[in-house]
Coordinates of N, CA and C in Angstrom, one line a residue:
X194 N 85.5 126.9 76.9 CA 85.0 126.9 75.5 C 84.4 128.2 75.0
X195 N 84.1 129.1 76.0 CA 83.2 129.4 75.6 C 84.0 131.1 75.5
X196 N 85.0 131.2 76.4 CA 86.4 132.0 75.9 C 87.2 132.1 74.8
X197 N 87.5 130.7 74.1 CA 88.0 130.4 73.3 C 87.1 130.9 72.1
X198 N 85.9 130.7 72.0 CA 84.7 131.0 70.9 C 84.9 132.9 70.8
X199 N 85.1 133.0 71.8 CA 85.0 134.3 71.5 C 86.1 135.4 71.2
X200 N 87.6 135.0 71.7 CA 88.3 136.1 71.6 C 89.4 134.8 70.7
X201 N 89.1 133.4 70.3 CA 89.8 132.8 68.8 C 90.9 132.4 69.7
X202 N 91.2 132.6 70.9 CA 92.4 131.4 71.6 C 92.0 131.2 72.6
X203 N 92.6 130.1 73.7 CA 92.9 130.1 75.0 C 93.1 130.8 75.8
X204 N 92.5 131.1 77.0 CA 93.2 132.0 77.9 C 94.2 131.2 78.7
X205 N 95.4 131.4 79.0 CA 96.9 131.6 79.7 C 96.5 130.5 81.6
X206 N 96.4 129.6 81.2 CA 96.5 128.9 82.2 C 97.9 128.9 83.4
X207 N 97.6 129.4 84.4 CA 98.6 129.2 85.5 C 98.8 128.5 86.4
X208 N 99.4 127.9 87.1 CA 98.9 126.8 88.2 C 99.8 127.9 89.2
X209 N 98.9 128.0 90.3 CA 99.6 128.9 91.6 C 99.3 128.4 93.0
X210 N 98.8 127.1 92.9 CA 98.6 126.7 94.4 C 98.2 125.2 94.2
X211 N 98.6 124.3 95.3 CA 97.9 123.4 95.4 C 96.4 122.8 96.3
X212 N 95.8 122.5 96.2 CA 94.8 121.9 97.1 C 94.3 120.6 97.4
X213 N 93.4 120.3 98.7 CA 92.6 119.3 98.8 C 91.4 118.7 99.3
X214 N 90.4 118.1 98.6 CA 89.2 117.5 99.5 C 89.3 116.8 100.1
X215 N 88.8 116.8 101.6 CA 88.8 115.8 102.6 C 87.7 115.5 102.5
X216 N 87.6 113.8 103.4 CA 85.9 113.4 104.0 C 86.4 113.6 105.7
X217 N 85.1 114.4 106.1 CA 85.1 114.5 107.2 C 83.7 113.9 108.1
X218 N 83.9 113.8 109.3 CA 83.0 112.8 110.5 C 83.4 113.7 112.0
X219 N 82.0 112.9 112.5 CA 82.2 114.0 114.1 C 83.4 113.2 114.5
X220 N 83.6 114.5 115.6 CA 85.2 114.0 116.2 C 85.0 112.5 117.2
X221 N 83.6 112.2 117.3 CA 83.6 110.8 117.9 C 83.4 109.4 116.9
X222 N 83.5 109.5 116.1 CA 83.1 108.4 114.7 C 84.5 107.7 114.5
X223 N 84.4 106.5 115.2 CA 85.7 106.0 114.6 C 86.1 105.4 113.8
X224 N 85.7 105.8 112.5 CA 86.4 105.3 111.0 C 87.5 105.6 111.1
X225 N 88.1 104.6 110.7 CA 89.5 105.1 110.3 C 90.1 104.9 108.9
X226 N 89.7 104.7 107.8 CA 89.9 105.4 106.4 C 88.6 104.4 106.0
X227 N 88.5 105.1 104.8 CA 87.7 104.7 103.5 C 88.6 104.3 102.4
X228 N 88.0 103.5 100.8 CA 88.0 103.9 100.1 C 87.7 104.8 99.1
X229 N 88.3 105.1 98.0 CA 87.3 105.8 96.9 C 86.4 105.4 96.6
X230 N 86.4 103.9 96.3 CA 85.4 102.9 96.1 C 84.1 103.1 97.0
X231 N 84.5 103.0 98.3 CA 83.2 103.4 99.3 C 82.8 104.7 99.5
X232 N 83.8 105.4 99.3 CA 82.9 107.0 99.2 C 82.3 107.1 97.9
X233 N 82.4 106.3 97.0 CA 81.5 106.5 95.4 C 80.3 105.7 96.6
X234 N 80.5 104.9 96.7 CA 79.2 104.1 97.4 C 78.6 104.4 98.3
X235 N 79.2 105.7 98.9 CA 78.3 106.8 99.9 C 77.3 107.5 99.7
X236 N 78.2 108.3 98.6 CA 77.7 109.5 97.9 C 77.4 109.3 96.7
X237 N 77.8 108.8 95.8 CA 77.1 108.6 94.6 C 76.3 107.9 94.3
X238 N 75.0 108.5 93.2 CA 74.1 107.7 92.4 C 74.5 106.9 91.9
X239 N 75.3 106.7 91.0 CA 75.5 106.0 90.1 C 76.5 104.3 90.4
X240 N 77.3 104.7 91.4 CA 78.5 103.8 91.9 C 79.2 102.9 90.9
X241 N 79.9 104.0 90.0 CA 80.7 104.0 89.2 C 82.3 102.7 89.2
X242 N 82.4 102.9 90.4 CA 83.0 102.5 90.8 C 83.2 100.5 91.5
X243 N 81.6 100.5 91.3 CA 81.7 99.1 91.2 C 81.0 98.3 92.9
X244 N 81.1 99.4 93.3 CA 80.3 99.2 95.1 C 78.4 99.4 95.1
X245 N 78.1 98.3 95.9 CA 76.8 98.7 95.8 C 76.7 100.0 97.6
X246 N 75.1 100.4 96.9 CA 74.8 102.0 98.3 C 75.4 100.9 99.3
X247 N 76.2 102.4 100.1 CA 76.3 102.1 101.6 C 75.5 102.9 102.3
X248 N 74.5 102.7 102.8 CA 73.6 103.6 103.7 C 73.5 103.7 105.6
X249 N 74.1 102.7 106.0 CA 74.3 102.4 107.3 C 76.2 102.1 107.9
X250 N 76.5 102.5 108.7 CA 77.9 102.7 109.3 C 78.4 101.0 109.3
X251 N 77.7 100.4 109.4 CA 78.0 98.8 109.6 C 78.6 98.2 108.3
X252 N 78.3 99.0 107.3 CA 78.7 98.5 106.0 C 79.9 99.0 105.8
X253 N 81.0 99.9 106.5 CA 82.3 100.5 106.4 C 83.0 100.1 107.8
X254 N 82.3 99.3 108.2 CA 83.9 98.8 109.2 C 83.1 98.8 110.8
X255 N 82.0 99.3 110.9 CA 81.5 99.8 112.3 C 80.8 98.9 113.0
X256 N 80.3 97.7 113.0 CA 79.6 96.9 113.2 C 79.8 96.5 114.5
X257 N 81.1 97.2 115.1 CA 81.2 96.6 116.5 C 80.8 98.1 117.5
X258 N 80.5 98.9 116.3 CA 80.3 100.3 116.9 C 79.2 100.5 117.7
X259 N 79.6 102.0 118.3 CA 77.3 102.3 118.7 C 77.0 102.9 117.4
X260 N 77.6 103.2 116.4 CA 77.0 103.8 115.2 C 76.2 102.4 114.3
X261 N 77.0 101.1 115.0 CA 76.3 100.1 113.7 C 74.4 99.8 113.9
X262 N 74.7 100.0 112.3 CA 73.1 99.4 111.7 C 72.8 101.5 111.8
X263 N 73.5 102.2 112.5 CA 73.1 103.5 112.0 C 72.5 104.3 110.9
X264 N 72.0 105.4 110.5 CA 72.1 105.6 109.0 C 73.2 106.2 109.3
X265 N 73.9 106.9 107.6 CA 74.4 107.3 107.3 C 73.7 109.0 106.8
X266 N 74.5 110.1 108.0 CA 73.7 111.3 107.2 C 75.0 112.0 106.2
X267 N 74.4 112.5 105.2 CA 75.4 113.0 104.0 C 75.0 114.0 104.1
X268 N 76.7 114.8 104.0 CA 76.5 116.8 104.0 C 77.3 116.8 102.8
X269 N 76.9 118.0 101.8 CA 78.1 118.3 100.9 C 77.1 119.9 100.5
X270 N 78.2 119.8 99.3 CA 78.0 121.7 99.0 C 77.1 121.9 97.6
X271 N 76.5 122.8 97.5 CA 75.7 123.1 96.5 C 75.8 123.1 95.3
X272 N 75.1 123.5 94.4 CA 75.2 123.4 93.0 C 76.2 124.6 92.4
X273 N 76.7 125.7 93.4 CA 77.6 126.6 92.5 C 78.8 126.1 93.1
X274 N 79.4 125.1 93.6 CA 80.3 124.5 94.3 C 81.4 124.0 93.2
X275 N 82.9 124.8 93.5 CA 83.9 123.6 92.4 C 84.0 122.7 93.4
X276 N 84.2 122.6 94.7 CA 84.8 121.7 95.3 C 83.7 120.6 94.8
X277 N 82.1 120.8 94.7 CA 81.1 119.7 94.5 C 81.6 119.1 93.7
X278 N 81.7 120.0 92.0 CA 82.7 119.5 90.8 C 83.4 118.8 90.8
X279 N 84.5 119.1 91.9 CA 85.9 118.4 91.1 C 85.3 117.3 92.9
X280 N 84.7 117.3 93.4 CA 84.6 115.7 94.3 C 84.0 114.9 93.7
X281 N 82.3 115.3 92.7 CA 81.8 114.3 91.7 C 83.2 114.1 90.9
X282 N 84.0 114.8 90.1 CA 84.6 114.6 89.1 C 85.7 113.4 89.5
X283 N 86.3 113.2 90.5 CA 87.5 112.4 91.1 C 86.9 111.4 91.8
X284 N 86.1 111.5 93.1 CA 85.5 110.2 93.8 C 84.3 109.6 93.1
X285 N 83.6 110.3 92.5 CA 82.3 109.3 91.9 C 82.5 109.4 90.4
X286 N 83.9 109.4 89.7 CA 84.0 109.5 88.3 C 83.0 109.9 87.4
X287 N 83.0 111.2 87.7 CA 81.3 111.9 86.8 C 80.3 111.9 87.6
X288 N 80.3 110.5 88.3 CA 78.7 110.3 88.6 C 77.9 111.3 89.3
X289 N 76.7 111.0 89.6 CA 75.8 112.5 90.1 C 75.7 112.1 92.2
X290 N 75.6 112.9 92.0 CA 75.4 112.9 94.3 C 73.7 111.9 94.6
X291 N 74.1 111.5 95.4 CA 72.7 110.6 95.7 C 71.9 112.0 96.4
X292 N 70.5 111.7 96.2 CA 69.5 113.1 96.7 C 69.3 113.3 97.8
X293 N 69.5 112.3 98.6 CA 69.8 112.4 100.5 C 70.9 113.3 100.4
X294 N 72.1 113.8 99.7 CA 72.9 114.6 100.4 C 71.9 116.4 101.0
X295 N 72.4 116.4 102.4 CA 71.9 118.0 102.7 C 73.2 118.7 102.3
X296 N 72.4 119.7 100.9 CA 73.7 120.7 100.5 C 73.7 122.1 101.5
X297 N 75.0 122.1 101.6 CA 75.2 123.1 102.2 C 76.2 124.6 101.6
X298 N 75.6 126.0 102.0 CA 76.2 127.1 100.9 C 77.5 127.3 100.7
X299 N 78.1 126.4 102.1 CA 79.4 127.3 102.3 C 79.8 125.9 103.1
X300 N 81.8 125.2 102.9 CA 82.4 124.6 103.7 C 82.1 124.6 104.9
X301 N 82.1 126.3 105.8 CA 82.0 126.4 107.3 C 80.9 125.7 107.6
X302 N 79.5 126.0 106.8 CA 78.5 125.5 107.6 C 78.1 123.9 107.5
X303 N 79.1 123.7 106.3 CA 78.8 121.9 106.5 C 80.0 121.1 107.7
X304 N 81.1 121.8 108.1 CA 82.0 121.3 109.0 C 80.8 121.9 110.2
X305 N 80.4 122.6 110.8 CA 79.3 122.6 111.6 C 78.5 121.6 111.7
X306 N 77.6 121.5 110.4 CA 76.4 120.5 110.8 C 77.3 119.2 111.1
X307 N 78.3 119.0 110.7 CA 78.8 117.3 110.4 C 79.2 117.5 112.0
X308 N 79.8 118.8 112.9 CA 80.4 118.9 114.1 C 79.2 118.3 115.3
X309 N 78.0 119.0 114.3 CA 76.7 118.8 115.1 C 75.6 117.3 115.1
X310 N 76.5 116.8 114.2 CA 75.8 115.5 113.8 C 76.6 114.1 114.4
X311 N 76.7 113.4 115.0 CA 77.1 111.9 115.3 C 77.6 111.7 114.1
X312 N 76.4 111.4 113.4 CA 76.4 110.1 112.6 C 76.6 110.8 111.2
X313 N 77.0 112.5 111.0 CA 77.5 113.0 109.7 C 78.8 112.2 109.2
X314 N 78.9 112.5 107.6 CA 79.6 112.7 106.6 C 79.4 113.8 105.9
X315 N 80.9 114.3 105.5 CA 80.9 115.1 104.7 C 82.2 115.5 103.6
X316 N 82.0 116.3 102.6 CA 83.4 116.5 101.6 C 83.8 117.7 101.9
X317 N 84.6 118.1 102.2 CA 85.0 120.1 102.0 C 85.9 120.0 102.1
X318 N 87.1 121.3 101.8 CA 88.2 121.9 101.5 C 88.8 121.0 102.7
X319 N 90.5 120.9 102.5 CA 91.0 120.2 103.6 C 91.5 121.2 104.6
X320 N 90.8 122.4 104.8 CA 91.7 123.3 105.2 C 90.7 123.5 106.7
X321 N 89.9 123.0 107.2 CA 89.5 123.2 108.1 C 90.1 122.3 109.5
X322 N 90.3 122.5 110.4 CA 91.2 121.8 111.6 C 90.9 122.4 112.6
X323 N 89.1 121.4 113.5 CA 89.2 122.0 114.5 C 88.7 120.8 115.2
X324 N 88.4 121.0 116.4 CA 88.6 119.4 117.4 C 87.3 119.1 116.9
X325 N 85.9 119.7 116.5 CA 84.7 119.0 116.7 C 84.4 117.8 115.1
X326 N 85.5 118.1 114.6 CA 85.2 117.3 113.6 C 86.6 116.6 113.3
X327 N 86.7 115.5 112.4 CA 88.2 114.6 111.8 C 87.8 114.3 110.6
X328 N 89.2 114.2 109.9 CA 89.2 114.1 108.7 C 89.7 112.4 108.6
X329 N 89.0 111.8 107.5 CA 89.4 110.3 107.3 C 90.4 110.0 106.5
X330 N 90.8 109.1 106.9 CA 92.0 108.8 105.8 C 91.7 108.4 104.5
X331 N 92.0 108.7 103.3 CA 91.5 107.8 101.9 C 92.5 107.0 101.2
X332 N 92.0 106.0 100.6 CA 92.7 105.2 100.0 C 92.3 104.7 98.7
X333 N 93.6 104.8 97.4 CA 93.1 104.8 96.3 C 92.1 103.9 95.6
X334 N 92.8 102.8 96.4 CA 92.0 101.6 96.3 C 92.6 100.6 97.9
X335 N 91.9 99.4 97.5 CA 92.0 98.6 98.5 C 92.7 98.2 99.7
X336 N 94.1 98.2 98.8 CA 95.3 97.3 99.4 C 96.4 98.8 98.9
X337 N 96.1 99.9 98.6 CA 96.8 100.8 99.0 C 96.9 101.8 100.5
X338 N 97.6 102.5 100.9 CA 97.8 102.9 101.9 C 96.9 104.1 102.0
X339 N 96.0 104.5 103.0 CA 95.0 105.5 103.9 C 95.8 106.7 104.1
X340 N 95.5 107.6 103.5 CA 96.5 109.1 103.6 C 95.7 110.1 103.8
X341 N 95.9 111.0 104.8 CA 95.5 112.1 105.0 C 96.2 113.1 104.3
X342 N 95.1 114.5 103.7 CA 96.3 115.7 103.1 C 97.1 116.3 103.9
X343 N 98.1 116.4 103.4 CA 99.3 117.1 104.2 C 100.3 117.4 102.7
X344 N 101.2 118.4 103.5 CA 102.0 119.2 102.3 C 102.4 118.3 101.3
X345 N 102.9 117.2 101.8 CA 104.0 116.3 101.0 C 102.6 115.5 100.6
X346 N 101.5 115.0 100.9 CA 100.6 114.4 99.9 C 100.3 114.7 98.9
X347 N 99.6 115.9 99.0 CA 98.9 116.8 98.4 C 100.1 117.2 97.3
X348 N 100.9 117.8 97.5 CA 102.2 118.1 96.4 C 102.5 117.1 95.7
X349 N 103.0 116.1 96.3 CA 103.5 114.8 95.5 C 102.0 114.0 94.7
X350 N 101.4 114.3 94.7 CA 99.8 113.5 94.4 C 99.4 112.7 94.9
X351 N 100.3 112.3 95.9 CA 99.7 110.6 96.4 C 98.0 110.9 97.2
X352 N 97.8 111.6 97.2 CA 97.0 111.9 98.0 C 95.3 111.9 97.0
X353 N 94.9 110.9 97.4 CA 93.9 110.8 95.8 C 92.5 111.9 95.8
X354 N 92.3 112.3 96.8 CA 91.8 114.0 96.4 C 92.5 115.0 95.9
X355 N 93.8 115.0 95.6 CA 94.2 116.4 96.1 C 93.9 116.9 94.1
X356 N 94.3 118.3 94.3 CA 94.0 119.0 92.6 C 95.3 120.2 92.7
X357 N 95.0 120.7 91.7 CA 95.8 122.1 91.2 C 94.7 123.1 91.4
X358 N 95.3 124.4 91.5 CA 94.5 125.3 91.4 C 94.7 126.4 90.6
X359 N 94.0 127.0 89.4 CA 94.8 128.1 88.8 C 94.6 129.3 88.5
X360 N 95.4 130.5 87.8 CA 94.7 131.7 87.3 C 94.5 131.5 86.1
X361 N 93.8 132.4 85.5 CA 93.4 132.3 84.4 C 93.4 133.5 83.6
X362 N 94.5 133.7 82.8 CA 94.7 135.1 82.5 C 94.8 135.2 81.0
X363 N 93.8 136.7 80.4 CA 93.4 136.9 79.2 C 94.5 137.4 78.3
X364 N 95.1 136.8 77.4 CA 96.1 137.0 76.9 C 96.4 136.0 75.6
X365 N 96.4 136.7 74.4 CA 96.9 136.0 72.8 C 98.4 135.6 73.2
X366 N 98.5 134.6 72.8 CA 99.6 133.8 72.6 C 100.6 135.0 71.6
X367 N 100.6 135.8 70.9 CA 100.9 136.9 70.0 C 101.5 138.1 71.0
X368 N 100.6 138.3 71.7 CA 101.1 139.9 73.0 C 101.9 139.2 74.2
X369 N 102.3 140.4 74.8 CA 103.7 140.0 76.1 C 102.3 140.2 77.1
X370 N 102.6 139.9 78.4 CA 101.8 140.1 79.1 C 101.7 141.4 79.7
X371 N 100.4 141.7 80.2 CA 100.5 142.9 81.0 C 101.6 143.5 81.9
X372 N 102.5 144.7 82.0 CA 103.0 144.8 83.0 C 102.7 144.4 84.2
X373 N 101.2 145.2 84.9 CA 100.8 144.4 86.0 C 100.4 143.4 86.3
X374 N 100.3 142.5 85.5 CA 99.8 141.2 85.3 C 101.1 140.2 85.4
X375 N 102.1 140.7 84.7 CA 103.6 140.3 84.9 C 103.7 140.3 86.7
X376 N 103.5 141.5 87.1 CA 104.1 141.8 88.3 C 103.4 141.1 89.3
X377 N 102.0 140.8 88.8 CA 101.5 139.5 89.7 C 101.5 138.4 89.4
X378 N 102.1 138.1 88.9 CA 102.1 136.5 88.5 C 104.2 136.0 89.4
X379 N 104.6 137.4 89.0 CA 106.0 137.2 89.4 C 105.6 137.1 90.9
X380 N 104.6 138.1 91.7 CA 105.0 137.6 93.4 C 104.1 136.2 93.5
X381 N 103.1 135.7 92.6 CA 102.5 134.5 93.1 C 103.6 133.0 93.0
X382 N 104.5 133.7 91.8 CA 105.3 132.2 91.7 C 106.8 133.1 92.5
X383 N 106.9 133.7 93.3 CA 107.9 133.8 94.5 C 107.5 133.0 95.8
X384 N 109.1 133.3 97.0 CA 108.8 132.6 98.0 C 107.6 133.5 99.2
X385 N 107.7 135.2 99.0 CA 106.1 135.1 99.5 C 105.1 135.3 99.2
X386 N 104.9 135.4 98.0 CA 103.7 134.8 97.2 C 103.5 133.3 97.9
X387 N 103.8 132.3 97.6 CA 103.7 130.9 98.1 C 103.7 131.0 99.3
X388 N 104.1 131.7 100.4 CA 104.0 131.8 101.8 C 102.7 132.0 101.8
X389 N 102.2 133.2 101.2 CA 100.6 133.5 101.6 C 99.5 133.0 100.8
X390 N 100.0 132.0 100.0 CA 98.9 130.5 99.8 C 98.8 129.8 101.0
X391 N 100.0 129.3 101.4 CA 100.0 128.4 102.5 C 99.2 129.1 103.5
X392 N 99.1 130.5 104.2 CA 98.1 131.5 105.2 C 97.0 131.3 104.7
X393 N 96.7 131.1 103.7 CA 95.4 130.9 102.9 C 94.5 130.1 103.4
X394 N 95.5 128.8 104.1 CA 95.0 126.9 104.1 C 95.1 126.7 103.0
X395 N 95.5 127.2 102.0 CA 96.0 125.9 100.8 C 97.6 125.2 101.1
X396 N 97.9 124.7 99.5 CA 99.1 124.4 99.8 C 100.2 124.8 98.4
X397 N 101.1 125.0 98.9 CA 102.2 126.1 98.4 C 102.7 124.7 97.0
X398 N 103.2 125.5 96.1 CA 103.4 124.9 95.1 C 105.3 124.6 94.9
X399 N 105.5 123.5 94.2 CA 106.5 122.4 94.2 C 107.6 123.4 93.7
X400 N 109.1 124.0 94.0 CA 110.2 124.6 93.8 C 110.1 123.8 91.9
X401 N 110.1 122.9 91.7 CA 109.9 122.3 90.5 C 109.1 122.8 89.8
X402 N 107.8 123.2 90.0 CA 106.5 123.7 89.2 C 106.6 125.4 89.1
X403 N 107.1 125.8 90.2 CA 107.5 127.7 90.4 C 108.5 127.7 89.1
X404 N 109.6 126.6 89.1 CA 110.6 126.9 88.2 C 109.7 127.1 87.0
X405 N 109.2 126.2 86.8 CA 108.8 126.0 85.5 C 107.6 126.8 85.0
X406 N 106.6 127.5 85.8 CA 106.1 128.3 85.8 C 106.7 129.6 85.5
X407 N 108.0 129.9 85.8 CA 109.2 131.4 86.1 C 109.2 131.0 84.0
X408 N 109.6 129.9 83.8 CA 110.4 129.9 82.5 C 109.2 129.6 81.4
X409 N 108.3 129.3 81.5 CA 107.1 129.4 80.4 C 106.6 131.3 80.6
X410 N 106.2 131.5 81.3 CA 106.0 133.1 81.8 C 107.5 133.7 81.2
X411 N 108.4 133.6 81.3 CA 109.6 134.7 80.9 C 109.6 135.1 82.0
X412 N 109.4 135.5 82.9 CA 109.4 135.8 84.2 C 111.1 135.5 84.6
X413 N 111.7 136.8 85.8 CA 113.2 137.0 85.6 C 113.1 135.4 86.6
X414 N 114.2 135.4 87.3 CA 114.5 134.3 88.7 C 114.4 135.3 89.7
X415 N 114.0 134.6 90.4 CA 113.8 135.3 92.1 C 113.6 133.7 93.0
X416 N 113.6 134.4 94.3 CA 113.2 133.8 95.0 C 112.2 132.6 94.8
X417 N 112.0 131.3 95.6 CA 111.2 130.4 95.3 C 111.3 129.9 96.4
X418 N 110.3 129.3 96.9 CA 109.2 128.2 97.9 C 110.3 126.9 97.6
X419 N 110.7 126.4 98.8 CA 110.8 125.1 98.2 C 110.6 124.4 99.5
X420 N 110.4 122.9 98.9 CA 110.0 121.7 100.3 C 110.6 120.9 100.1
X421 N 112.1 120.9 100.7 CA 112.6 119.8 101.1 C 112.1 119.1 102.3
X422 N 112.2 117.6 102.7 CA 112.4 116.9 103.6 C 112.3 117.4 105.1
X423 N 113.0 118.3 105.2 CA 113.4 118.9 106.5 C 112.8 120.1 106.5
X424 N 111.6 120.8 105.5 CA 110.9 122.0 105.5 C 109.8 121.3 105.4
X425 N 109.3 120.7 105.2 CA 108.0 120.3 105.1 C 107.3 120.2 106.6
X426 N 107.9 120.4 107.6 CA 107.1 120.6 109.0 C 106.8 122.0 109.1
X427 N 107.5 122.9 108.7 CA 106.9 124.1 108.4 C 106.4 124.5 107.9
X428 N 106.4 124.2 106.3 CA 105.0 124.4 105.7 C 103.8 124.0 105.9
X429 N 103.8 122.8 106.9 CA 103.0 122.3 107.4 C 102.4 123.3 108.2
X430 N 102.9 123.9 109.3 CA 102.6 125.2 109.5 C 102.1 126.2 109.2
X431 N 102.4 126.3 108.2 CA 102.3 127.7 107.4 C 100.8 127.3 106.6
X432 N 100.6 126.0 106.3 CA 99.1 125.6 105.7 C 98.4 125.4 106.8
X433 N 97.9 125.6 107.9 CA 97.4 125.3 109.3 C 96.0 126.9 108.8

């Protein structure tokens, strides 16, 4: 808004990658998925959602656990955080974080404390994969299916964290784009531009959305990322 007040349009919205929030737990915690519903009822104040607080592991499935009657400790990320943003914005529909969460400045050091904790929870990028911690499966609702992010989730949307990610480039709907601005936007929507999102830990964008990104931009044809069926174990790779 506050762009638009000032230079009288929009700036040039791009989408150049995709991404995902995971909930994550020490590598000994044996949940094996959540709802959205229950992680509003984790982490949110408000429980938007319709669930009353979950504050002990017994109330998500654990009750035959050594975690039951546990508390529940909550990690997430600070107040300059998009990922905070867009996890209030999607799992707790607006709602605000309960004040037990311990914020932390950076993803790495909340996958730590949660590595370091039993009885952690936490939200961060899905891009972390390492033995001391696991990622839970989410489910939209009830009686839908528990999915972890992976290329074909995350791409296709089923995956009810996942988002877009974009650039954001200063430009009147009236002017052509910068030459060099052109020239980067043409290797982000190529095949190694999208290779080195995927090196990134994100995830590479749909042969469908590059097209379509090539032909709103004017941008010539080249090369393009695509994930068929039988490439999707490599990209799988390639997002590692």
């Amino acid at each position: 808004k506050g762009f638009e007040s000032n230079y009288g349009y929009r700036p040039l919205e791009v989408p150049i990658a995709m991404d995902a929030v995971a909930v994550y737990v020490n590598k000994d915690n044996p949940l094996q998925r959540l709802t959205l519903a229950e992680v509003d009822a984790i982490f949110g104040k408000d429980h938007k959602r319709g669930l009353g607080p979950i504050t002990n592991w017994s109330q998500i499935g654990l009750s035959d656990s050594a975690l039951a009657k546990q508390p529940v400790h909550l990690y997430g990320r600070d107040k300059r955080s998009g990922t905070r943003e867009f996890f209030k914005h999607i799992a707790l529909k607006d709602g605000e974080l309960v004040d037990d969460v311990v914020e932390q400045p950076g993803s790495a050091s909340e996958i730590i404390a949660i590595a370091q904790d039993p009885l952690g929870v936490g939200y961060a990028g899905a891009g972390f994969d390492i033995s001391a911690v696991r990622q839970v499966p989410i489910a939209a609702q009830s009686e839908s299916p528990a999915l972890l992010p992976s290329v074909e989730t995350v791409t296709s949307g089923t995956y009810p964290l996942s988002r877009s990610l974009y650039l954001y480039v200063k430009k009147s709907p009236k002017d052509k784009l910068d030459p060099v601005v052109e020239e980067f936007l043409a290797f982000v929507n190529s095949r190694q531009g999208q290779e080195t999102v995927a090196r990134a830990n994100f995830y590479p964008l749909t042969s469908t959305q590059i097209a379509k990104n090539r032909q709103e931009l004017g941008l010539a044809k080249g090369a393009m990322v695509t994930l068929p069926p039988a490439d999707l174990q490599v990209a799988e790779q390639l997002a590692r």
